[in-house]
Amino acid sequence: MKRLIICAICAVCGFTTVSAQKFALVDMEYILKNIPAYERANEQLSQVSKQWQAEVDAINTEAQTLYKNYQNEVVFLSKEQKKAKQDAIVEKEKEAADLKKKYFGPEGELFKKRTALMTPIQDEIYNAVKDIAELRGYQLVLDRASDTGIIFGSPKIDISSEVLRKLGY
């Protein structure tokens, strides 16, 4: 019986503490769409990505051409020639894979470039959200654009437009 009473008291205290907290929502998708620097950075990343993908595709095409030529000539080649052609094909494929990893791998050039372009924008948004949250006394600011499971959020607590105004957009 004592445990039940203690649990009830703790639950009541917990609910009153939760109700005193202030929350806000932001829509990062909306904010980012309204920041020209973000759109320019995305376009720049897209162009660089296409250029690098073209380089990788060119090497893959060379490897495929070498393989097709090998298949056409295989009956006329000696063991040594076969081995040399196979090695050349494998080397070309490895070169393409290495270049792809260099550009698009987890620590690749695209990741580094994205980080260099996006981090200042994200930091600026974070600082604006933080300033507004501290000014208004919000303990928690959630992003409604992410997959956090927010089913409904009142427009009254959405501070996205205020964040854009603070950023000068």
Short mmCIF file of C-alpha atoms in Angstrom, two decimals:
data_model
loop_
_atom_site.label_atom_id
_atom_site.label_comp_id
_atom_site.label_asym_id
_atom_site.label_seq_id
_atom_site.Cartn_x
_atom_site.Cartn_y
_atom_site.Cartn_z
CA MET A 1 0.00 0.00 0.00
CA LYS A 2 2.87 2.34 0.87
CA ARG A 3 4.47 1.68 -2.55
CA LEU A 4 1.23 2.52 -4.33
CA ILE A 5 0.92 5.84 -2.49
CA ILE A 6 4.59 6.72 -3.15
CA CYS A 7 4.20 5.85 -6.86
CA ALA A 8 1.06 8.00 -7.08
CA ILE A 9 2.81 10.96 -5.43
CA CYS A 10 5.81 10.59 -7.77
CA ALA A 11 3.52 10.40 -10.80
CA VAL A 12 1.61 13.53 -9.77
CA CYS A 13 4.86 15.41 -9.14
CA GLY A 14 6.23 14.23 -12.47
CA PHE A 15 3.13 15.38 -14.36
CA THR A 16 3.17 18.82 -12.80
CA THR A 17 6.85 19.22 -13.67
CA VAL A 18 6.24 18.20 -17.29
CA SER A 19 3.31 20.55 -17.68
CA ALA A 20 5.45 23.51 -16.60
CA GLN A 21 7.92 23.03 -19.43
CA LYS A 22 7.60 25.03 -22.64
CA PHE A 23 7.98 23.48 -26.07
CA ALA A 24 8.35 24.82 -29.60
CA LEU A 25 8.48 23.38 -33.09
CA VAL A 26 10.57 24.33 -36.10
CA ASP A 27 10.26 23.10 -39.64
CA MET A 28 13.84 22.74 -40.84
CA GLU A 29 12.70 21.89 -44.36
CA TYR A 30 10.79 25.18 -44.57
CA ILE A 31 13.68 27.14 -43.07
CA LEU A 32 16.28 25.63 -45.40
CA LYS A 33 14.11 26.19 -48.49
CA ASN A 34 14.01 29.88 -47.62
CA ILE A 35 17.76 30.31 -47.22
CA PRO A 36 19.40 31.12 -50.58
CA ALA A 37 22.86 30.05 -49.37
CA TYR A 38 21.51 26.55 -48.71
CA GLU A 39 20.05 26.31 -52.23
CA ARG A 40 23.35 27.51 -53.73
CA ALA A 41 25.31 24.98 -51.65
CA ASN A 42 22.99 22.17 -52.77
CA GLU A 43 23.39 23.19 -56.41
CA GLN A 44 27.16 23.31 -56.05
CA LEU A 45 27.19 19.85 -54.44
CA SER A 46 24.98 18.51 -57.21
CA GLN A 47 27.29 19.84 -59.94
CA VAL A 48 30.42 18.47 -58.26
CA SER A 49 28.72 15.13 -57.69
CA LYS A 50 27.71 14.86 -61.35
CA GLN A 51 31.25 15.74 -62.47
CA TRP A 52 32.81 13.14 -60.18
CA GLN A 53 30.24 10.51 -61.16
CA ALA A 54 31.09 11.15 -64.83
CA GLU A 55 34.76 10.47 -64.05
CA VAL A 56 33.89 7.20 -62.31
CA ASP A 57 31.55 6.21 -65.15
CA ALA A 58 34.26 6.90 -67.74
CA ILE A 59 36.67 4.54 -66.01
CA ASN A 60 33.93 1.90 -65.64
CA THR A 61 33.23 2.22 -69.36
CA GLU A 62 36.92 1.70 -70.10
CA ALA A 63 36.88 -1.44 -67.95
CA GLN A 64 33.80 -2.74 -69.77
CA THR A 65 35.41 -2.04 -73.13
CA LEU A 66 38.55 -3.90 -72.07
CA TYR A 67 36.39 -6.84 -70.96
CA LYS A 68 34.42 -6.95 -74.24
CA ASN A 69 37.64 -6.81 -76.24
CA TYR A 70 39.06 -9.58 -74.08
CA GLN A 71 35.99 -11.75 -74.69
CA ASN A 72 36.29 -11.23 -78.46
CA GLU A 73 40.02 -12.05 -78.50
CA VAL A 74 40.23 -14.73 -75.79
CA VAL A 75 40.45 -17.67 -78.23
CA PHE A 76 43.45 -16.12 -79.99
CA LEU A 77 45.45 -15.22 -76.87
CA SER A 78 48.19 -17.17 -75.15
CA LYS A 79 48.07 -17.81 -71.40
CA GLU A 80 50.38 -14.89 -70.71
CA GLN A 81 48.34 -12.54 -72.88
CA LYS A 82 45.11 -13.70 -71.22
CA LYS A 83 46.62 -13.09 -67.81
CA ALA A 84 47.85 -9.62 -68.83
CA LYS A 85 44.43 -8.65 -70.23
CA GLN A 86 42.63 -9.98 -67.16
CA ASP A 87 45.01 -8.06 -64.90
CA ALA A 88 44.40 -4.88 -66.93
CA ILE A 89 40.62 -5.33 -66.57
CA VAL A 90 40.85 -5.97 -62.83
CA GLU A 91 43.15 -2.95 -62.44
CA LYS A 92 40.70 -0.69 -64.30
CA GLU A 93 37.79 -1.93 -62.17
CA LYS A 94 39.85 -1.36 -59.02
CA GLU A 95 40.74 2.12 -60.22
CA ALA A 96 37.04 2.92 -60.70
CA ALA A 97 36.14 1.52 -57.27
CA ASP A 98 38.95 3.47 -55.59
CA LEU A 99 37.92 6.69 -57.30
CA LYS A 100 34.29 6.11 -56.30
CA LYS A 101 35.35 5.53 -52.70
CA LYS A 102 37.57 8.63 -52.79
CA TYR A 103 34.73 10.83 -54.01
CA PHE A 104 31.61 9.23 -52.52
CA GLY A 105 32.83 7.13 -49.58
CA PRO A 106 31.94 7.82 -45.95
CA GLU A 107 34.99 10.05 -45.55
CA GLY A 108 35.13 11.01 -49.23
CA GLU A 109 35.45 14.33 -50.98
CA LEU A 110 31.68 14.81 -51.32
CA PHE A 111 31.22 14.31 -47.57
CA LYS A 112 33.99 16.82 -46.84
CA LYS A 113 32.60 19.35 -49.29
CA ARG A 114 29.05 18.93 -47.93
CA THR A 115 30.35 19.43 -44.40
CA ALA A 116 32.31 22.52 -45.41
CA LEU A 117 29.32 24.08 -47.18
CA MET A 118 26.49 23.07 -44.85
CA THR A 119 28.05 23.36 -41.38
CA PRO A 120 28.11 27.20 -41.34
CA ILE A 121 24.45 27.32 -42.43
CA GLN A 122 23.41 24.73 -39.86
CA ASP A 123 25.38 26.50 -37.13
CA GLU A 124 23.70 29.80 -37.97
CA ILE A 125 20.24 28.18 -37.78
CA TYR A 126 21.12 26.38 -34.55
CA ASN A 127 22.30 29.63 -32.94
CA ALA A 128 19.11 31.44 -34.02
CA VAL A 129 16.92 28.65 -32.61
CA LYS A 130 18.97 28.61 -29.41
CA ASP A 131 18.67 32.39 -28.98
CA ILE A 132 14.89 32.30 -29.50
CA ALA A 133 14.54 29.32 -27.14
CA GLU A 134 16.53 31.07 -24.41
CA LEU A 135 14.64 34.33 -24.93
CA ARG A 136 11.24 32.66 -24.70
CA GLY A 137 12.16 30.02 -22.10
CA TYR A 138 11.68 26.91 -24.24
CA GLN A 139 13.16 23.78 -22.72
CA LEU A 140 12.69 21.75 -25.91
CA VAL A 141 12.53 22.61 -29.61
CA LEU A 142 11.52 19.80 -31.96
CA ASP A 143 11.92 19.60 -35.73
CA ARG A 144 8.55 18.78 -37.26
CA ALA A 145 10.19 17.92 -40.61
CA SER A 146 12.15 15.02 -39.16
CA ASP A 147 10.75 11.57 -38.45
CA THR A 148 10.27 12.09 -34.73
CA GLY A 149 6.72 10.84 -34.68
CA ILE A 150 5.02 14.20 -34.19
CA ILE A 151 1.42 13.61 -35.19
CA PHE A 152 0.16 17.13 -34.54
CA GLY A 153 1.86 20.34 -33.59
CA SER A 154 -0.04 23.54 -33.03
CA PRO A 155 0.99 26.37 -35.36
CA LYS A 156 1.05 28.55 -32.26
CA ILE A 157 4.26 26.88 -31.08
CA ASP A 158 5.94 26.79 -34.53
CA ILE A 159 8.82 29.29 -34.49
CA SER A 160 10.11 28.61 -38.03
CA SER A 161 9.16 32.04 -39.38
CA GLU A 162 10.70 33.71 -36.36
CA VAL A 163 13.95 31.82 -36.95
CA LEU A 164 13.98 33.03 -40.58
CA ARG A 165 13.38 36.62 -39.44
CA LYS A 166 16.21 36.34 -36.93
CA LEU A 167 18.48 35.08 -39.74
CA GLY A 168 17.44 38.02 -41.93
CA TYR A 169 15.30 36.16 -44.49
#
